[in-house]
mmCIF file of C-alpha atoms in Angstrom:
data_model
loop_
_atom_site.group_PDB
_atom_site.id
_atom_site.type_symbol
_atom_site.label_atom_id
_atom_site.label_comp_id
_atom_site.label_asym_id
_atom_site.label_seq_id
_atom_site.Cartn_x
_atom_site.Cartn_y
_atom_site.Cartn_z
ATOM 1 C CA UNK P 1195 14.385 27.074 71.688
ATOM 2 C CA UNK P 1196 12.856 25.625 68.510
ATOM 3 C CA UNK P 1197 15.698 23.769 66.818
ATOM 4 C CA UNK P 1198 13.683 22.410 63.888
ATOM 5 C CA UNK P 1199 14.575 25.213 61.427
ATOM 6 C CA UNK P 1200 18.256 24.507 62.091
ATOM 7 C CA UNK P 1201 18.239 20.788 61.371
ATOM 8 C CA UNK P 1202 19.773 19.497 58.151
ATOM 9 C CA UNK P 1203 17.655 17.541 55.677
ATOM 10 C CA UNK P 1204 19.458 14.393 56.810
ATOM 11 C CA UNK P 1205 18.657 15.052 60.481
ATOM 12 C CA UNK P 1206 15.015 15.790 59.661
ATOM 13 C CA UNK P 1207 14.551 12.564 57.727
ATOM 14 C CA UNK P 1208 16.584 10.239 59.988
ATOM 15 C CA UNK P 1209 14.642 7.833 62.212
ATOM 16 C CA UNK P 1210 15.667 5.706 65.167
ATOM 17 C CA UNK P 1211 16.738 2.131 64.459
ATOM 18 C CA UNK P 1212 13.982 -0.375 65.167
ATOM 19 C CA UNK P 1213 16.593 -2.855 66.368
ATOM 20 C CA UNK P 1214 18.301 -0.315 68.649
ATOM 21 C CA UNK P 1215 14.947 0.512 70.222
ATOM 22 C CA UNK P 1216 14.068 -3.140 70.718
ATOM 23 C CA UNK P 1217 17.553 -3.809 72.107
ATOM 24 C CA UNK P 1218 16.764 -1.361 74.901
ATOM 25 C CA UNK P 1219 14.208 -3.911 76.053
ATOM 26 C CA UNK P 1220 16.869 -6.605 76.164
ATOM 27 C CA UNK P 1221 18.697 -4.726 78.918
ATOM 28 C CA UNK P 1222 15.911 -5.814 81.256
ATOM 29 C CA UNK P 1223 16.970 -9.101 82.875
ATOM 30 C CA UNK P 1224 13.509 -10.637 82.538
ATOM 31 C CA UNK P 1225 13.393 -10.273 78.730
ATOM 32 C CA UNK P 1226 14.057 -13.333 76.544
ATOM 33 C CA UNK P 1227 15.532 -11.705 73.457
ATOM 34 C CA UNK P 1228 15.615 -12.986 69.891
ATOM 35 C CA UNK P 1229 16.120 -9.406 68.718
ATOM 36 C CA UNK P 1230 19.762 -8.550 68.071
ATOM 37 C CA UNK P 1231 22.856 -10.119 66.568
ATOM 38 C CA UNK P 1232 24.751 -9.857 69.827
ATOM 39 C CA UNK P 1233 27.759 -12.189 70.065
ATOM 40 C CA UNK P 1234 27.741 -14.531 73.060
ATOM 41 C CA UNK P 1235 29.682 -12.743 75.861
ATOM 42 C CA UNK P 1236 31.135 -16.013 77.113
ATOM 43 C CA UNK P 1237 33.124 -16.243 73.864
ATOM 44 C CA UNK P 1238 35.070 -13.024 74.548
ATOM 45 C CA UNK P 1239 38.754 -13.890 75.301
ATOM 46 C CA UNK P 1240 38.980 -11.788 78.471
ATOM 47 C CA UNK P 1241 41.869 -13.668 80.118
ATOM 48 C CA UNK P 1242 44.030 -13.663 76.988
ATOM 49 C CA UNK P 1243 43.283 -9.979 76.383
ATOM 50 C CA UNK P 1244 44.393 -9.119 79.910
ATOM 51 C CA UNK P 1245 47.885 -10.363 79.070
ATOM 52 C CA UNK P 1246 47.991 -8.908 75.562
ATOM 53 C CA UNK P 1247 46.849 -5.456 76.691
ATOM 54 C CA UNK P 1248 49.644 -5.445 79.300
ATOM 55 C CA UNK P 1249 52.158 -6.544 76.672
ATOM 56 C CA UNK P 1250 51.093 -3.856 74.199
ATOM 57 C CA UNK P 1251 51.308 -1.143 76.867
ATOM 58 C CA UNK P 1252 54.762 -2.354 77.904
ATOM 59 C CA UNK P 1253 56.243 -2.799 74.421
ATOM 60 C CA UNK P 1254 54.328 -0.242 72.315
ATOM 61 C CA UNK P 1255 52.808 2.152 74.856
ATOM 62 C CA UNK P 1256 53.828 5.540 73.391
ATOM 63 C CA UNK P 1257 52.974 4.646 69.783
ATOM 64 C CA UNK P 1258 49.802 2.702 70.637
ATOM 65 C CA UNK P 1259 48.464 5.664 72.638
ATOM 66 C CA UNK P 1260 49.293 8.240 69.930
ATOM 67 C CA UNK P 1261 47.302 9.250 66.854
ATOM 68 C CA UNK P 1262 47.593 6.793 63.973
ATOM 69 C CA UNK P 1263 47.198 6.539 60.216
ATOM 70 C CA UNK P 1264 43.700 7.121 58.831
ATOM 71 C CA UNK P 1265 43.883 3.945 56.741
ATOM 72 C CA UNK P 1266 44.936 1.915 59.773
ATOM 73 C CA UNK P 1267 47.934 0.356 61.523
ATOM 74 C CA UNK P 1268 50.142 -1.322 58.877
ATOM 75 C CA UNK P 1269 50.760 -4.275 61.219
ATOM 76 C CA UNK P 1270 47.046 -4.960 61.565
ATOM 77 C CA UNK P 1271 46.481 -4.538 57.830
ATOM 78 C CA UNK P 1272 49.253 -7.065 57.161
ATOM 79 C CA UNK P 1273 47.670 -9.526 59.602
ATOM 80 C CA UNK P 1274 44.299 -9.059 57.872
ATOM 81 C CA UNK P 1275 45.979 -9.578 54.501
ATOM 82 C CA UNK P 1276 47.281 -12.962 55.705
ATOM 83 C CA UNK P 1277 43.957 -13.845 57.357
ATOM 84 C CA UNK P 1278 41.839 -13.288 54.247
ATOM 85 C CA UNK P 1279 44.457 -14.928 51.978
ATOM 86 C CA UNK P 1280 43.621 -18.182 53.761
ATOM 87 C CA UNK P 1281 40.026 -17.609 52.618
ATOM 88 C CA UNK P 1282 41.056 -17.189 48.979
ATOM 89 C CA UNK P 1283 41.213 -13.391 48.849
ATOM 90 C CA UNK P 1284 44.497 -12.220 47.309
ATOM 91 C CA UNK P 1285 44.833 -8.505 47.973
ATOM 92 C CA UNK P 1286 47.414 -5.786 48.613
ATOM 93 C CA UNK P 1287 47.692 -3.775 51.802
ATOM 94 C CA UNK P 1288 46.709 -0.671 49.790
ATOM 95 C CA UNK P 1289 43.244 -2.188 49.329
ATOM 96 C CA UNK P 1290 42.657 -2.584 53.101
ATOM 97 C CA UNK P 1291 41.194 0.251 55.198
ATOM 98 C CA UNK P 1292 40.572 -0.180 58.938
ATOM 99 C CA UNK P 1293 37.196 1.189 60.093
ATOM 100 C CA UNK P 1294 35.271 1.679 63.328
ATOM 101 C CA UNK P 1295 32.978 -1.292 62.759
ATOM 102 C CA UNK P 1296 31.439 -2.289 59.449
ATOM 103 C CA UNK P 1297 28.789 0.354 59.959
ATOM 104 C CA UNK P 1298 31.414 3.028 59.377
ATOM 105 C CA UNK P 1299 32.444 1.174 56.233
ATOM 106 C CA UNK P 1300 28.862 1.437 54.991
ATOM 107 C CA UNK P 1301 28.727 5.124 55.835
ATOM 108 C CA UNK P 1302 32.054 5.942 54.180
ATOM 109 C CA UNK P 1303 31.089 4.058 51.021
ATOM 110 C CA UNK P 1304 27.894 6.102 50.816
ATOM 111 C CA UNK P 1305 29.790 9.351 51.399
ATOM 112 C CA UNK P 1306 32.078 8.535 48.486
ATOM 113 C CA UNK P 1307 29.510 7.186 46.022
ATOM 114 C CA UNK P 1308 26.040 8.581 46.718
ATOM 115 C CA UNK P 1309 24.409 11.904 45.953
ATOM 116 C CA UNK P 1310 20.810 12.616 47.026
ATOM 117 C CA UNK P 1311 18.461 10.825 44.641
ATOM 118 C CA UNK P 1312 20.978 8.197 43.499
ATOM 119 C CA UNK P 1313 19.692 4.644 43.293
ATOM 120 C CA UNK P 1314 20.948 1.570 45.156
ATOM 121 C CA UNK P 1315 19.606 -1.982 44.926
ATOM 122 C CA UNK P 1316 19.171 -4.137 48.028
ATOM 123 C CA UNK P 1317 17.888 -7.581 48.887
ATOM 124 C CA UNK P 1318 14.386 -8.156 50.235
ATOM 125 C CA UNK P 1319 14.811 -8.510 53.173
ATOM 126 C CA UNK P 1320 18.026 -6.560 53.788
ATOM 127 C CA UNK P 1321 20.244 -5.544 56.716
ATOM 128 C CA UNK P 1322 18.551 -2.741 58.632
ATOM 129 C CA UNK P 1323 21.801 -0.864 59.287
ATOM 130 C CA UNK P 1324 22.412 -0.716 55.544
ATOM 131 C CA UNK P 1325 18.905 0.566 54.858
ATOM 132 C CA UNK P 1326 19.339 3.262 57.525
ATOM 133 C CA UNK P 1327 22.622 4.422 56.002
ATOM 134 C CA UNK P 1328 21.224 4.532 52.460
ATOM 135 C CA UNK P 1329 18.202 6.508 53.643
ATOM 136 C CA UNK P 1330 20.442 8.938 55.509
ATOM 137 C CA UNK P 1331 22.258 9.479 52.194
ATOM 138 C CA UNK P 1332 18.863 10.296 50.647
ATOM 139 C CA UNK P 1333 19.214 7.451 48.168
ATOM 140 C CA UNK P 1334 16.401 5.861 46.214
ATOM 141 C CA UNK P 1335 16.330 2.239 47.435
ATOM 142 C CA UNK P 1336 15.085 -0.502 45.106
ATOM 143 C CA UNK P 1337 14.461 -3.979 46.518
ATOM 144 C CA UNK P 1338 14.804 -7.396 44.853
ATOM 145 C CA UNK P 1339 13.452 -10.577 46.443
ATOM 146 C CA UNK P 1340 15.725 -13.389 47.582
ATOM 147 C CA UNK P 1341 14.996 -17.086 48.073
ATOM 148 C CA UNK P 1342 16.840 -19.940 49.781
ATOM 149 C CA UNK P 1343 19.762 -19.418 47.348
ATOM 150 C CA UNK P 1344 20.116 -15.701 47.986
ATOM 151 C CA UNK P 1345 19.295 -12.760 45.728
ATOM 152 C CA UNK P 1346 17.234 -13.897 42.726
ATOM 153 C CA UNK P 1347 19.244 -13.082 39.617
ATOM 154 C CA UNK P 1348 16.253 -13.242 37.259
ATOM 155 C CA UNK P 1349 14.473 -10.540 39.263
ATOM 156 C CA UNK P 1350 17.678 -8.522 39.595
ATOM 157 C CA UNK P 1351 18.135 -8.513 35.826
ATOM 158 C CA UNK P 1352 14.530 -7.387 35.377
ATOM 159 C CA UNK P 1353 15.073 -4.593 37.892
ATOM 160 C CA UNK P 1354 18.296 -3.426 36.202
ATOM 161 C CA UNK P 1355 16.658 -3.497 32.764
ATOM 162 C CA UNK P 1356 13.689 -1.492 34.066
ATOM 163 C CA UNK P 1357 15.958 1.109 35.635
ATOM 164 C CA UNK P 1358 18.095 1.318 32.474
ATOM 165 C CA UNK P 1359 14.960 1.888 30.369
ATOM 166 C CA UNK P 1360 14.295 4.943 32.552
ATOM 167 C CA UNK P 1361 17.867 6.187 32.248
ATOM 168 C CA UNK P 1362 18.788 5.207 35.819
ATOM 169 C CA UNK P 1363 22.182 3.675 36.590
ATOM 170 C CA UNK P 1364 22.335 2.292 40.150
ATOM 171 C CA UNK P 1365 25.479 3.242 42.025
ATOM 172 C CA UNK P 1366 25.768 -0.219 43.596
ATOM 173 C CA UNK P 1367 24.023 -3.469 44.469
ATOM 174 C CA UNK P 1368 24.191 -4.183 48.207
ATOM 175 C CA UNK P 1369 24.330 -7.841 49.261
ATOM 176 C CA UNK P 1370 25.091 -9.841 52.412
ATOM 177 C CA UNK P 1371 26.012 -13.090 50.623
ATOM 178 C CA UNK P 1372 27.029 -15.286 53.581
ATOM 179 C CA UNK P 1373 24.430 -16.174 56.251
ATOM 180 C CA UNK P 1374 22.521 -13.044 55.439
ATOM 181 C CA UNK P 1375 21.232 -10.644 58.054
ATOM 182 C CA UNK P 1376 18.346 -11.170 58.640
ATOM 183 C CA UNK P 1377 17.416 -14.289 56.648
ATOM 184 C CA UNK P 1378 20.449 -16.497 57.317
ATOM 185 C CA UNK P 1379 20.599 -17.670 53.675
ATOM 186 C CA UNK P 1380 23.807 -17.917 51.640
ATOM 187 C CA UNK P 1381 24.212 -16.940 47.976
ATOM 188 C CA UNK P 1382 25.613 -19.838 45.958
ATOM 189 C CA UNK P 1383 28.658 -19.515 43.684
ATOM 190 C CA UNK P 1384 26.638 -19.607 40.472
ATOM 191 C CA UNK P 1385 24.664 -16.553 41.559
ATOM 192 C CA UNK P 1386 27.814 -14.751 42.687
ATOM 193 C CA UNK P 1387 29.289 -15.143 39.194
ATOM 194 C CA UNK P 1388 25.998 -14.034 37.636
ATOM 195 C CA UNK P 1389 25.864 -11.010 39.966
ATOM 196 C CA UNK P 1390 29.256 -9.890 38.678
ATOM 197 C CA UNK P 1391 28.127 -10.415 35.080
ATOM 198 C CA UNK P 1392 25.050 -8.256 35.637
ATOM 199 C CA UNK P 1393 27.109 -5.577 37.388
ATOM 200 C CA UNK P 1394 29.406 -5.467 34.353
ATOM 201 C CA UNK P 1395 26.521 -5.477 31.869
ATOM 202 C CA UNK P 1396 24.796 -2.541 33.580
ATOM 203 C CA UNK P 1397 28.043 -0.850 34.652
ATOM 204 C CA UNK P 1398 27.490 -0.665 38.390
ATOM 205 C CA UNK P 1399 29.331 -1.677 41.574
ATOM 206 C CA UNK P 1400 28.713 -4.375 44.198
ATOM 207 C CA UNK P 1401 28.885 -3.678 47.926
ATOM 208 C CA UNK P 1402 29.576 -7.052 49.579
ATOM 209 C CA UNK P 1403 28.944 -7.103 53.348
ATOM 210 C CA UNK P 1404 30.410 -10.253 54.946
ATOM 211 C CA UNK P 1405 30.542 -9.962 58.758
ATOM 212 C CA UNK P 1406 29.490 -13.582 59.358
ATOM 213 C CA UNK P 1407 31.441 -15.349 56.624
ATOM 214 C CA UNK P 1408 33.930 -17.048 58.955
ATOM 215 C CA UNK P 1409 31.150 -18.507 61.134
ATOM 216 C CA UNK P 1410 30.229 -21.493 58.949
ATOM 217 C CA UNK P 1411 29.427 -24.678 60.858
ATOM 218 C CA UNK P 1412 27.922 -26.879 58.133
ATOM 219 C CA UNK P 1413 27.771 -27.096 54.334
ATOM 220 C CA UNK P 1414 30.319 -25.911 51.792
ATOM 221 C CA UNK P 1415 31.967 -22.504 51.757
ATOM 222 C CA UNK P 1416 31.189 -20.224 48.798
ATOM 223 C CA UNK P 1417 33.790 -18.039 47.072
ATOM 224 C CA UNK P 1418 34.099 -14.406 48.229
ATOM 225 C CA UNK P 1419 32.703 -12.098 45.560
ATOM 226 C CA UNK P 1420 35.763 -9.849 45.947
ATOM 227 C CA UNK P 1421 38.065 -12.662 44.837
ATOM 228 C CA UNK P 1422 35.860 -13.419 41.791
ATOM 229 C CA UNK P 1423 35.955 -9.803 40.637
ATOM 230 C CA UNK P 1424 38.327 -9.037 37.737
ATOM 231 C CA UNK P 1425 37.075 -5.529 36.923
ATOM 232 C CA UNK P 1426 37.391 -3.648 40.236
ATOM 233 C CA UNK P 1427 33.624 -3.572 40.758
ATOM 234 C CA UNK P 1428 33.465 -4.859 44.351
ATOM 235 C CA UNK P 1429 33.839 -3.199 47.743
ATOM 236 C CA UNK P 1430 33.841 -5.672 50.639
ATOM 237 C CA UNK P 1431 33.125 -5.027 54.317
ATOM 238 C CA UNK P 1432 34.210 -7.329 57.126
ATOM 239 C CA UNK P 1433 34.534 -7.040 60.900
ATOM 240 C CA UNK P 1434 36.115 -8.465 64.029
ATOM 241 C CA UNK P 1435 32.907 -7.844 65.972
ATOM 242 C CA UNK P 1436 31.551 -11.351 65.379
ATOM 243 C CA UNK P 1437 34.940 -13.110 65.466
ATOM 244 C CA UNK P 1438 36.579 -11.384 68.420
ATOM 245 C CA UNK P 1439 34.490 -8.905 70.423
ATOM 246 C CA UNK P 1440 32.296 -5.992 69.265
ATOM 247 C CA UNK P 1441 33.430 -3.580 71.992
ATOM 248 C CA UNK P 1442 36.717 -2.973 70.145
ATOM 249 C CA UNK P 1443 34.748 -1.589 67.148
ATOM 250 C CA UNK P 1444 37.319 -2.882 64.672
ATOM 251 C CA UNK P 1445 36.506 -3.770 61.094
ATOM 252 C CA UNK P 1446 38.057 -3.533 57.671
ATOM 253 C CA UNK P 1447 37.073 -2.578 54.165
ATOM 254 C CA UNK P 1448 38.503 -3.908 50.898
ATOM 255 C CA UNK P 1449 38.343 -1.735 47.808
ATOM 256 C CA UNK P 1450 40.282 -1.218 44.568
ATOM 257 C CA UNK P 1451 43.055 1.348 45.278
ATOM 258 C CA UNK P 1452 41.337 4.266 43.513
ATOM 259 C CA UNK P 1453 38.177 3.726 45.575
ATOM 260 C CA UNK P 1454 40.138 3.028 48.757
ATOM 261 C CA UNK P 1455 41.937 6.379 48.380
ATOM 262 C CA UNK P 1456 38.631 8.281 48.230
ATOM 263 C CA UNK P 1457 37.328 6.341 51.242
ATOM 264 C CA UNK P 1458 40.468 7.222 53.241
ATOM 265 C CA UNK P 1459 39.993 10.913 52.405
ATOM 266 C CA UNK P 1460 36.354 10.709 53.557
ATOM 267 C CA UNK P 1461 37.462 8.984 56.756
ATOM 268 C CA UNK P 1462 39.936 11.746 57.586
ATOM 269 C CA UNK P 1463 37.077 14.174 58.160
ATOM 270 C CA UNK P 1464 35.034 11.783 60.288
ATOM 271 C CA UNK P 1465 37.416 10.360 62.909
ATOM 272 C CA UNK P 1466 41.055 11.062 61.863
ATOM 273 C CA UNK P 1467 41.860 7.431 62.700
ATOM 274 C CA UNK P 1468 40.460 4.267 64.229
ATOM 275 C CA UNK P 1469 41.786 3.929 67.834
ATOM 276 C CA UNK P 1470 45.465 2.894 67.463
ATOM 277 C CA UNK P 1471 45.499 1.130 70.848
ATOM 278 C CA UNK P 1472 42.652 -1.193 69.821
ATOM 279 C CA UNK P 1473 44.430 -1.885 66.538
ATOM 280 C CA UNK P 1474 47.725 -2.673 68.299
ATOM 281 C CA UNK P 1475 45.983 -5.158 70.606
ATOM 282 C CA UNK P 1476 44.204 -6.816 67.678
ATOM 283 C CA UNK P 1477 47.421 -7.030 65.636
ATOM 284 C CA UNK P 1478 49.234 -8.654 68.554
ATOM 285 C CA UNK P 1479 46.351 -11.067 69.114
ATOM 286 C CA UNK P 1480 46.488 -12.145 65.470
ATOM 287 C CA UNK P 1481 50.304 -12.263 65.348
ATOM 288 C CA UNK P 1482 50.243 -14.748 68.227
ATOM 289 C CA UNK P 1483 47.950 -16.993 66.163
ATOM 290 C CA UNK P 1484 45.011 -16.684 68.521
ATOM 291 C CA UNK P 1485 42.216 -15.627 66.152
ATOM 292 C CA UNK P 1486 41.903 -18.985 64.351
ATOM 293 C CA UNK P 1487 41.334 -21.042 67.543
ATOM 294 C CA UNK P 1488 38.958 -18.322 68.809
ATOM 295 C CA UNK P 1489 36.818 -18.598 65.677
ATOM 296 C CA UNK P 1490 36.757 -22.399 65.872
ATOM 297 C CA UNK P 1491 35.564 -22.182 69.476
ATOM 298 C CA UNK P 1492 32.828 -19.697 68.540
ATOM 299 C CA UNK P 1493 31.667 -21.883 65.647
ATOM 300 C CA UNK P 1494 31.345 -24.890 67.927
ATOM 301 C CA UNK P 1495 29.196 -22.964 70.412
ATOM 302 C CA UNK P 1496 27.015 -21.344 67.750
ATOM 303 C CA UNK P 1497 26.499 -24.677 65.982
ATOM 304 C CA UNK P 1498 25.101 -26.152 69.199
ATOM 305 C CA UNK P 1499 22.843 -23.148 69.728
ATOM 306 C CA UNK P 1500 21.685 -23.166 66.115
ATOM 307 C CA UNK P 1501 20.831 -26.863 66.192
ATOM 308 C CA UNK P 1502 18.939 -26.416 69.463
ATOM 309 C CA UNK P 1503 16.940 -23.537 67.972
ATOM 310 C CA UNK P 1504 16.040 -25.509 64.847
ATOM 311 C CA UNK P 1505 15.104 -28.618 66.832
ATOM 312 C CA UNK P 1506 12.798 -26.620 69.097
ATOM 313 C CA UNK P 1507 11.171 -24.869 66.136
ATOM 314 C CA UNK P 1508 10.546 -28.282 64.554
ATOM 315 C CA UNK P 1509 8.995 -29.450 67.805
ATOM 316 C CA UNK P 1510 6.876 -26.469 68.805
ATOM 317 C CA UNK P 1511 5.957 -24.317 65.796
ATOM 318 C CA UNK P 1512 2.374 -24.677 64.489
ATOM 319 C CA UNK P 1513 1.554 -25.799 60.974
ATOM 320 C CA UNK P 1514 1.975 -23.252 58.199
ATOM 321 C CA UNK P 1515 4.944 -21.429 59.778
ATOM 322 C CA UNK P 1516 8.222 -21.600 57.845
ATOM 323 C CA UNK P 1517 11.816 -20.734 58.711
ATOM 324 C CA UNK P 1518 15.265 -20.794 57.145
ATOM 325 C CA UNK P 1519 17.919 -23.372 58.104
ATOM 326 C CA UNK P 1520 21.206 -21.411 58.125
ATOM 327 C CA UNK P 1521 24.553 -23.174 57.711
ATOM 328 C CA UNK P 1522 26.287 -20.546 59.856
ATOM 329 C CA UNK P 1523 26.155 -17.003 61.169
ATOM 330 C CA UNK P 1524 23.795 -15.571 63.771
ATOM 331 C CA UNK P 1525 20.401 -15.236 62.130
ATOM 332 C CA UNK P 1526 17.293 -17.265 61.420
ATOM 333 C CA UNK P 1527 14.230 -15.921 59.601
ATOM 334 C CA UNK P 1528 10.681 -16.976 60.491
ATOM 335 C CA UNK P 1529 7.830 -16.551 57.979
ATOM 336 C CA UNK P 1530 4.368 -16.468 59.512
ATOM 337 C CA UNK P 1531 1.221 -17.213 57.536
ATOM 338 C CA UNK P 1532 0.091 -14.547 55.097
ATOM 339 C CA UNK P 1533 -2.108 -12.012 56.855
ATOM 340 C CA UNK P 1534 -0.350 -12.345 60.189
ATOM 341 C CA UNK P 1535 1.302 -9.170 61.485
ATOM 342 C CA UNK P 1536 4.562 -9.557 63.419
ATOM 343 C CA UNK P 1537 4.303 -6.017 64.855
ATOM 344 C CA UNK P 1538 0.840 -6.673 66.252
ATOM 345 C CA UNK P 1539 2.065 -9.971 67.705
ATOM 346 C CA UNK P 1540 5.084 -8.257 69.273
ATOM 347 C CA UNK P 1541 3.035 -5.554 70.971
ATOM 348 C CA UNK P 1542 0.032 -7.631 72.040
ATOM 349 C CA UNK P 1543 1.514 -11.022 72.850
ATOM 350 C CA UNK P 1544 5.336 -11.148 72.910
ATOM 351 C CA UNK P 1545 6.384 -8.116 74.957
ATOM 352 C CA UNK P 1546 3.743 -8.736 77.684
ATOM 353 C CA UNK P 1547 5.299 -12.212 78.002
ATOM 354 C CA UNK P 1548 8.832 -10.752 78.166
ATOM 355 C CA UNK P 1549 9.863 -11.967 74.705
ATOM 356 C CA UNK P 1550 11.466 -9.676 72.093
ATOM 357 C CA UNK P 1551 12.140 -10.131 68.372
ATOM 358 C CA UNK P 1552 12.586 -7.819 65.384
ATOM 359 C CA UNK P 1553 9.596 -7.297 63.117
ATOM 360 C CA UNK P 1554 10.040 -8.328 59.473
ATOM 361 C CA UNK P 1555 8.922 -5.031 57.954
ATOM 362 C CA UNK P 1556 12.006 -3.327 59.444
ATOM 363 C CA UNK P 1557 14.121 -5.187 56.864
ATOM 364 C CA UNK P 1558 12.023 -4.291 53.805
ATOM 365 C CA UNK P 1559 12.661 -1.092 51.876
ATOM 366 C CA UNK P 1560 9.272 -1.357 50.137
ATOM 367 C CA UNK P 1561 6.940 -1.634 53.137
ATOM 368 C CA UNK P 1562 6.583 -5.425 52.866
ATOM 369 C CA UNK P 1563 7.510 -8.143 55.311
ATOM 370 C CA UNK P 1564 4.651 -7.729 57.801
ATOM 371 C CA UNK P 1565 4.556 -11.507 58.305
#
């Protein structure tokens, strides 16, 4: 049967993720992979979880195995409220929505805010999963270059002024301000304040994606954009995938109550609820005070790995190649000489030698990033 006439516009235009396709290669044991932001499996608290899972089944079995609230388990939301308060984010439980990974948070935000043809602004480069979701929503994606201090505010203002002159009001500006995926750079506080000023001036929202924020191992922490916001212009995404283990698919979204309500309604039609059992285990894990020590352990391991990576790049990379020096997170961004093509290198030289990485152009909405 020819299914093509039956496909929706979204299905016809959707493409496979470059990273997901490259990650298939990493399943081969001989591949040395620099391709995906996969947490180190040896950091997963398997032994502790064995006991907590048994405890949850014993004490909360019937409720943990039943359907739950769309917005999430109140106990987990309260634990998250306390967790982010320690990071300077003062919020109410009504602003917290539990999601199936941050990717669902991205999708739900787009369902609530975007119509086909609406405009969003992203960083160059930007997180591939975000670009995929915006394209699936049939949005017009406008890119603004970043530098070592994050999104360039002078170029963002120019972009917003140009769009305004054409009668276009972007629905939101999407940023990954802490140890950005893929560049590893962090937006400084001055730019965060300026970003909010520009959002107010041009009457748009900010979508702040912060899955790596807690994984800082050097330098000074910057203020969450959500806590700087006084106008209700910011939606923030965060996740346990990088702090705990990604197999639980647990994340959370912060939004002003009026936006959170719309997001909850959208979520009802997608999954009814995030798995209550996973939430009960996570809530118990946090209530026992185990997440903080877990994160400190992860940071120590990732700091050692990051320093090793940077030292070896310093030692072995040829002249003219540049790279970022992240203060945390999982990602490091290599810039080849102009004219070099990372896709050609991947196909001709890297894969035949059992090495995988993600090509730069996958992270550019404008076709750039070949090197």
